[in-house]
Short mmCIF file of C-alpha atoms in Angstrom, two decimals:
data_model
loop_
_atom_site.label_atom_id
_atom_site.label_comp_id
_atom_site.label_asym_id
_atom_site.label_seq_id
_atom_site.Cartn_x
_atom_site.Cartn_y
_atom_site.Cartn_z
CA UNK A 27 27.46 -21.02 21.43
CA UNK A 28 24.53 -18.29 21.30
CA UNK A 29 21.03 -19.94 20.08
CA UNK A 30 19.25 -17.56 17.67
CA UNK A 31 16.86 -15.18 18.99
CA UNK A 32 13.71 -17.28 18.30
CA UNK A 33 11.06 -15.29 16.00
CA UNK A 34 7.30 -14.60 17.74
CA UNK A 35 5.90 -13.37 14.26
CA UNK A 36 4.44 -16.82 13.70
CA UNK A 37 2.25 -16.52 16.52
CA UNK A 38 0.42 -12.48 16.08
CA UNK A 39 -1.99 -13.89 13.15
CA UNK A 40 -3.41 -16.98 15.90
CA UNK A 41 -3.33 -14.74 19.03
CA UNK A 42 -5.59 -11.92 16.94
CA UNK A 43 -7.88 -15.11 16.19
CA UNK A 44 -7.87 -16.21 19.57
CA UNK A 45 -8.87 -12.23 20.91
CA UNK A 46 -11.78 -12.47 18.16
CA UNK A 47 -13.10 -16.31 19.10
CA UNK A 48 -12.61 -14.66 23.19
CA UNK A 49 -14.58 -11.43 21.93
CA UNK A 50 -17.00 -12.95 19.50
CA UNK A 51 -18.20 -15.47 22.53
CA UNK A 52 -19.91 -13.07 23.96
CA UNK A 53 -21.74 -11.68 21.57
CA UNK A 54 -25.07 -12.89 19.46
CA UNK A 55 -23.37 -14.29 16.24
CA UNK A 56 -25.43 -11.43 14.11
CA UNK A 57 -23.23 -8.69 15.57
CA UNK A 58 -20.00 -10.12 16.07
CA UNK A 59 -19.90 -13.81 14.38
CA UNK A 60 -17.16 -15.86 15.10
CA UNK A 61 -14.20 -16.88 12.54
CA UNK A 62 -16.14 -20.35 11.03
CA UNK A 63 -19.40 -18.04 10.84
CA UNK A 64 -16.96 -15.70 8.42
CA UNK A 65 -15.59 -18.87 6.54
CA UNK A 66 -19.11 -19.66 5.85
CA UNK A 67 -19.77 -16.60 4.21
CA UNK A 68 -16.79 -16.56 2.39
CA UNK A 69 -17.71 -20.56 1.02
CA UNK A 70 -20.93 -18.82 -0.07
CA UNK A 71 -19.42 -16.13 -1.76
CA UNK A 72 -17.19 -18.51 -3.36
CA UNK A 73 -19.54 -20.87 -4.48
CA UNK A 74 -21.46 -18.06 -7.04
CA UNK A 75 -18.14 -16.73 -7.96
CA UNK A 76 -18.56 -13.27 -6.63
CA UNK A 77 -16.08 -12.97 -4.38
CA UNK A 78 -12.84 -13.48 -6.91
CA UNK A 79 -15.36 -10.67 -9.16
CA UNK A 80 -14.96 -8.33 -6.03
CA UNK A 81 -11.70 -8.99 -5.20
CA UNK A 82 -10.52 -8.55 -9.15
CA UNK A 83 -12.69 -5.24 -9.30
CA UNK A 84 -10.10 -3.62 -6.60
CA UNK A 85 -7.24 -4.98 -7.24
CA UNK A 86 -7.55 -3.88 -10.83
CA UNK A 87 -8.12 -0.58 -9.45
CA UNK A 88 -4.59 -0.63 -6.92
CA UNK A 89 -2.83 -1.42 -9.63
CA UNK A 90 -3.60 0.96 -11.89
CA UNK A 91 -3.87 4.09 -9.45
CA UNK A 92 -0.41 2.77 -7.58
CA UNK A 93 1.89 2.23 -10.64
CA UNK A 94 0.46 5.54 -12.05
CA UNK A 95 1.91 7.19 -8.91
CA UNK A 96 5.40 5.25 -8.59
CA UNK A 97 6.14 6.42 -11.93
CA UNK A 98 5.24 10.15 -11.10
CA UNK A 99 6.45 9.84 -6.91
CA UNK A 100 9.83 8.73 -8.95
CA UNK A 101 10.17 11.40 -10.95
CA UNK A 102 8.89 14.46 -8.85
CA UNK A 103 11.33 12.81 -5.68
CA UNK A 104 14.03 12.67 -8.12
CA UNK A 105 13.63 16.12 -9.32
CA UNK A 106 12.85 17.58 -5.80
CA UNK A 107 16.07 16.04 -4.29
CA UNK A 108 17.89 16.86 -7.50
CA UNK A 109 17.16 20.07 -7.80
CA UNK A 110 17.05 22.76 -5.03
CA UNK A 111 14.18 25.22 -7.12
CA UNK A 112 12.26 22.67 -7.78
CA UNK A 113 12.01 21.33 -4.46
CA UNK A 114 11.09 24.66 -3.04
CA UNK A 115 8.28 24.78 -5.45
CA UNK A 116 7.36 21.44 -5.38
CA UNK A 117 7.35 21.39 -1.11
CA UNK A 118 3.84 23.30 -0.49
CA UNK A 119 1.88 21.09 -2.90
CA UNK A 120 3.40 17.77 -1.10
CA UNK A 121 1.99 19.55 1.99
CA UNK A 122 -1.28 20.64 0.94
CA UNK A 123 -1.97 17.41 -1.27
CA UNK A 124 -1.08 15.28 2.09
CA UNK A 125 -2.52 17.47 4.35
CA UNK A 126 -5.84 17.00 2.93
CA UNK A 127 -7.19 13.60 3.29
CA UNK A 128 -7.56 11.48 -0.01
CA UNK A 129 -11.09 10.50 0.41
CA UNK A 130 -12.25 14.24 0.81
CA UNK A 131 -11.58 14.46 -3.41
CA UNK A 132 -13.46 11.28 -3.86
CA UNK A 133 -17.15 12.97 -4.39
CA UNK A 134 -15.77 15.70 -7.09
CA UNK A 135 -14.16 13.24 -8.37
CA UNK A 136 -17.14 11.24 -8.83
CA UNK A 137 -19.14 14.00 -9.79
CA UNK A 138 -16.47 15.11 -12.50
CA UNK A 139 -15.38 11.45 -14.34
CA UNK A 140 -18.89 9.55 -12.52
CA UNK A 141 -18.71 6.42 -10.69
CA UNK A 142 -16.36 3.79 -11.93
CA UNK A 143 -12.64 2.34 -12.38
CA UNK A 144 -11.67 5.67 -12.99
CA UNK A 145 -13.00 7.87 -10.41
CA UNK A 146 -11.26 5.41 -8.01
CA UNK A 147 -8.00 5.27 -9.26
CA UNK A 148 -7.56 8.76 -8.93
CA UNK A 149 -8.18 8.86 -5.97
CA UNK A 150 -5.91 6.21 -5.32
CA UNK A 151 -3.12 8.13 -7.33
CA UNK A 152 -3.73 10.89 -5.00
CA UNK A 153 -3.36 9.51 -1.84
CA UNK A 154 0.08 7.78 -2.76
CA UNK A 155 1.48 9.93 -5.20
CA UNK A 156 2.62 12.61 -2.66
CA UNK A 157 3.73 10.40 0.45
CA UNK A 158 5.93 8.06 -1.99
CA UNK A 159 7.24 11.75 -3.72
CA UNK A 160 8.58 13.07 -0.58
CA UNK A 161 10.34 10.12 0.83
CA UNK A 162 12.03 9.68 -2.42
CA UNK A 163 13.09 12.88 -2.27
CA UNK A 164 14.44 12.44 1.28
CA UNK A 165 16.23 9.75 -0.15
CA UNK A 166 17.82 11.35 -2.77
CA UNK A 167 18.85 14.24 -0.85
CA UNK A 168 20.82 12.26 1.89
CA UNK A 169 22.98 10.95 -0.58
CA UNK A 170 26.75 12.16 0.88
CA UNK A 171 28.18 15.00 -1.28
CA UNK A 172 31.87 13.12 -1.32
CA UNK A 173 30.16 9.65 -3.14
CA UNK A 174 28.99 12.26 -5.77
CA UNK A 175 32.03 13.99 -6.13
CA UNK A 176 33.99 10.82 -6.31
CA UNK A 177 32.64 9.71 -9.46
CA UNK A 178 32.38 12.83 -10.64
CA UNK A 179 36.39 13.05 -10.54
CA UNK A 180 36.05 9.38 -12.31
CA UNK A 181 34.26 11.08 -15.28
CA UNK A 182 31.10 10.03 -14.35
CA UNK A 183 28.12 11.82 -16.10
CA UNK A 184 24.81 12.90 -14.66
CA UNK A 185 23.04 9.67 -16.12
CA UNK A 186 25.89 7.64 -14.59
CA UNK A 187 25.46 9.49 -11.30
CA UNK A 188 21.93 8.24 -11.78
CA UNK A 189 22.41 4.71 -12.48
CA UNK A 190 25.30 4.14 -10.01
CA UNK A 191 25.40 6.08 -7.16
CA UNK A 192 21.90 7.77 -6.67
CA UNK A 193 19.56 4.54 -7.46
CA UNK A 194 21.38 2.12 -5.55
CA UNK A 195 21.77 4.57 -2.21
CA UNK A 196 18.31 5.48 -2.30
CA UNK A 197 16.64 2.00 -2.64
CA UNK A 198 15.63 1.47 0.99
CA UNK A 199 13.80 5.11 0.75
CA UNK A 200 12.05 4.13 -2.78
CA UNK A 201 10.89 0.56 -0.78
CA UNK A 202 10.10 2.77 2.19
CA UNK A 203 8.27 4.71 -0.17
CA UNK A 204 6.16 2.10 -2.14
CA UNK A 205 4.99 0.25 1.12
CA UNK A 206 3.94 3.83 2.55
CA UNK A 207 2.39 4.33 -1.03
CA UNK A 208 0.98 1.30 -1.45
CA UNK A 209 -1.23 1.62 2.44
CA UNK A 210 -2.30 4.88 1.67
CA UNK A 211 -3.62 3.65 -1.53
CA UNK A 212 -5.14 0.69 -0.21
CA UNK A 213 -6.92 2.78 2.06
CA UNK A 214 -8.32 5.30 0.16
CA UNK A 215 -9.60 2.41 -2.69
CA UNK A 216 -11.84 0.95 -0.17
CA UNK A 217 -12.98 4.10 1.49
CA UNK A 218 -13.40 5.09 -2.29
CA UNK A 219 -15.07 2.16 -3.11
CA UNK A 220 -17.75 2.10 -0.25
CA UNK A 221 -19.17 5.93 -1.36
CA UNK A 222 -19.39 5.38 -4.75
CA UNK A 223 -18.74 1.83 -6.79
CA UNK A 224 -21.07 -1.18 -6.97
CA UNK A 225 -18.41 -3.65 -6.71
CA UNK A 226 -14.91 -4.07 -4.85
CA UNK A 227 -13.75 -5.24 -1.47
CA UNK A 228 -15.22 -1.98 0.07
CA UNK A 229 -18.73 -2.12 -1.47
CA UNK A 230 -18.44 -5.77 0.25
CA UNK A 231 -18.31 -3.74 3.41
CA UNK A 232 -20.50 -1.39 2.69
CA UNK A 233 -23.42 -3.17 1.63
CA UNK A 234 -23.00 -5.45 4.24
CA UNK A 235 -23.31 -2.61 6.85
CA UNK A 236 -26.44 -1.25 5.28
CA UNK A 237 -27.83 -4.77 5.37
CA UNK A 238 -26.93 -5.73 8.84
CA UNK A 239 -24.86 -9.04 7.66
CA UNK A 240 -21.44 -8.72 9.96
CA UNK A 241 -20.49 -11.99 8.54
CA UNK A 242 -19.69 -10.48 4.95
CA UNK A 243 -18.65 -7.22 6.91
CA UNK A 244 -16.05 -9.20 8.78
CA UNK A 245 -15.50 -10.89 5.15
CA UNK A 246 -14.35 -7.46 3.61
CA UNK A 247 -11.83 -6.61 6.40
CA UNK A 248 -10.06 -10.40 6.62
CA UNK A 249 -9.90 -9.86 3.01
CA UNK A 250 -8.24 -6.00 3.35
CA UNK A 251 -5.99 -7.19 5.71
CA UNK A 252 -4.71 -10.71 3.86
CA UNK A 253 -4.02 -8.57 1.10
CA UNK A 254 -1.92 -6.16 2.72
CA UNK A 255 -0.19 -9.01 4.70
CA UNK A 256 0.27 -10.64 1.44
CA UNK A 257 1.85 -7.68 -0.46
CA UNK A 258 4.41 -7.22 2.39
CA UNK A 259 5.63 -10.25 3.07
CA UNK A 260 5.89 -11.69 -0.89
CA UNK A 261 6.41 -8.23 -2.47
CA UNK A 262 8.14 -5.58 -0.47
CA UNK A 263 9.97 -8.06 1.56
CA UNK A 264 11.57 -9.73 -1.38
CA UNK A 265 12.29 -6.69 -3.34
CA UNK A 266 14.22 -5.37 0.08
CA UNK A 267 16.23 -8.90 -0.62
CA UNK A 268 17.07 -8.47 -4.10
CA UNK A 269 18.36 -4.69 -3.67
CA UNK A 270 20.35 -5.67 -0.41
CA UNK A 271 22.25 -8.10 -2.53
CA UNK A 272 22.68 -5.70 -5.66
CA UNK A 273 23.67 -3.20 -3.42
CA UNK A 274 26.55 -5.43 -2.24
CA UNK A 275 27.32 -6.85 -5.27
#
């Protein structure tokens, strides 16, 4: 009888606290406060209800920027693996857009639309919009020539093709490609956020900096990192699930 493989995950989120209490201990609490000095903060914050204003400001923001550029990712991947010209016109933008780093548009940006939800969910749409586009793509095009010729001799038509044999062999590239999507745009919303907006997770950060408060520095970055944590393990993780079992089915 083999016991399963026991699972260490549990234990990476109190061995990080541990390092911090360690690293924190030997340093005044004004430049690196320990984790209750950081609850403390956050009890503040909570008690005036600015935090849940901060934390609504950017997440308003990742949504709107990120489903903006699933929708387009999906249909410029689709095309590009689709169709041979259009990936070969398509390939040097995905390289220029991602060689140049999201945050660089972020002050013409500003200076075009001004500071505000909009400015920032560009830039948010452009730094996942082109990551999420090309592993799509990659996706689509490693889809086996014979599965498409199959049901093509079973009189399947090109929306058929879609539906039933190039969505469901490309779903663990499209989750691939919303959790790469999804980072990128997290990033460049708080990077975004701390040149230009006067509210959001990164103006938390920000200000805090300028201000010399680690505690709601420290506050920001728990709060960037629980939401990351949060969208992978309830979001991507589950819709991994769900297309596994359609997939079989």
């Amino acid at each position: 009888m083999h016991l399963p493989k026991p699972n260490w995950g549990w234990a990476s989120l109190p061995f990080l606290l541990l390092i911090w209490i360690a690293l924190a201990s030997r340093f005044p609490t004004y430049i690196l406060p320990q984790p209750w000095d950081v609850a403390r903060e956050a009890v503040r914050w909570l008690a005036d209800g600015s935090l849940w204003q901060h934390l609504r400001a950017s997440v308003l923001e990742e949504v709107g920027g990120f489903f903006a550029a699933v929708i387009v990712a999906i249909l410029l991947g689709t095309a590009g693996g689709l169709s041979s010209r259009f990936r070969d016109f398509i390939s040097p933008l995905n390289s220029l857009f991602m060689a140049i780093p999201p945050i660089a548009w972020a002050p013409l940006i500003m200076i075009i639309f001004g500071l505000g939800y909009v400015s920032i969910v560009l830039v948010i749409f452009i730094a996942a919009v082109f990551p999420m586009a090309v592993t799509i793509q990659e996706g689509v095009q490693s889809i086996r020539g014979g599965e498409v010729r199959a049901a093509r001799t079973l009189g399947a038509n090109q929306w058929q093709l879609l539906a039933h044999v190039y969505l469901p062999a490309s779903l663990p590239f499209v989750t691939a490609a919303l959790r790469i999507g999804f980072s990128q745009g997290w990033r460049a919303l708080v990077a975004a956020e701390m040149i230009g907006a006067s509210q959001g997770i990164g103006w938390m950060v920000s200000t805090g900096g300028q201000i010399g408060n680690s505690s709601q520095v420290l506050l920001g970055i728990v709060m960037i990192g629980l939401i990351a944590w949060l969208m992978e393990s309830f979001v991507f993780r589950r819709i991994e699930r769900h297309y596994q079992k359609w997939r079989v089915q």
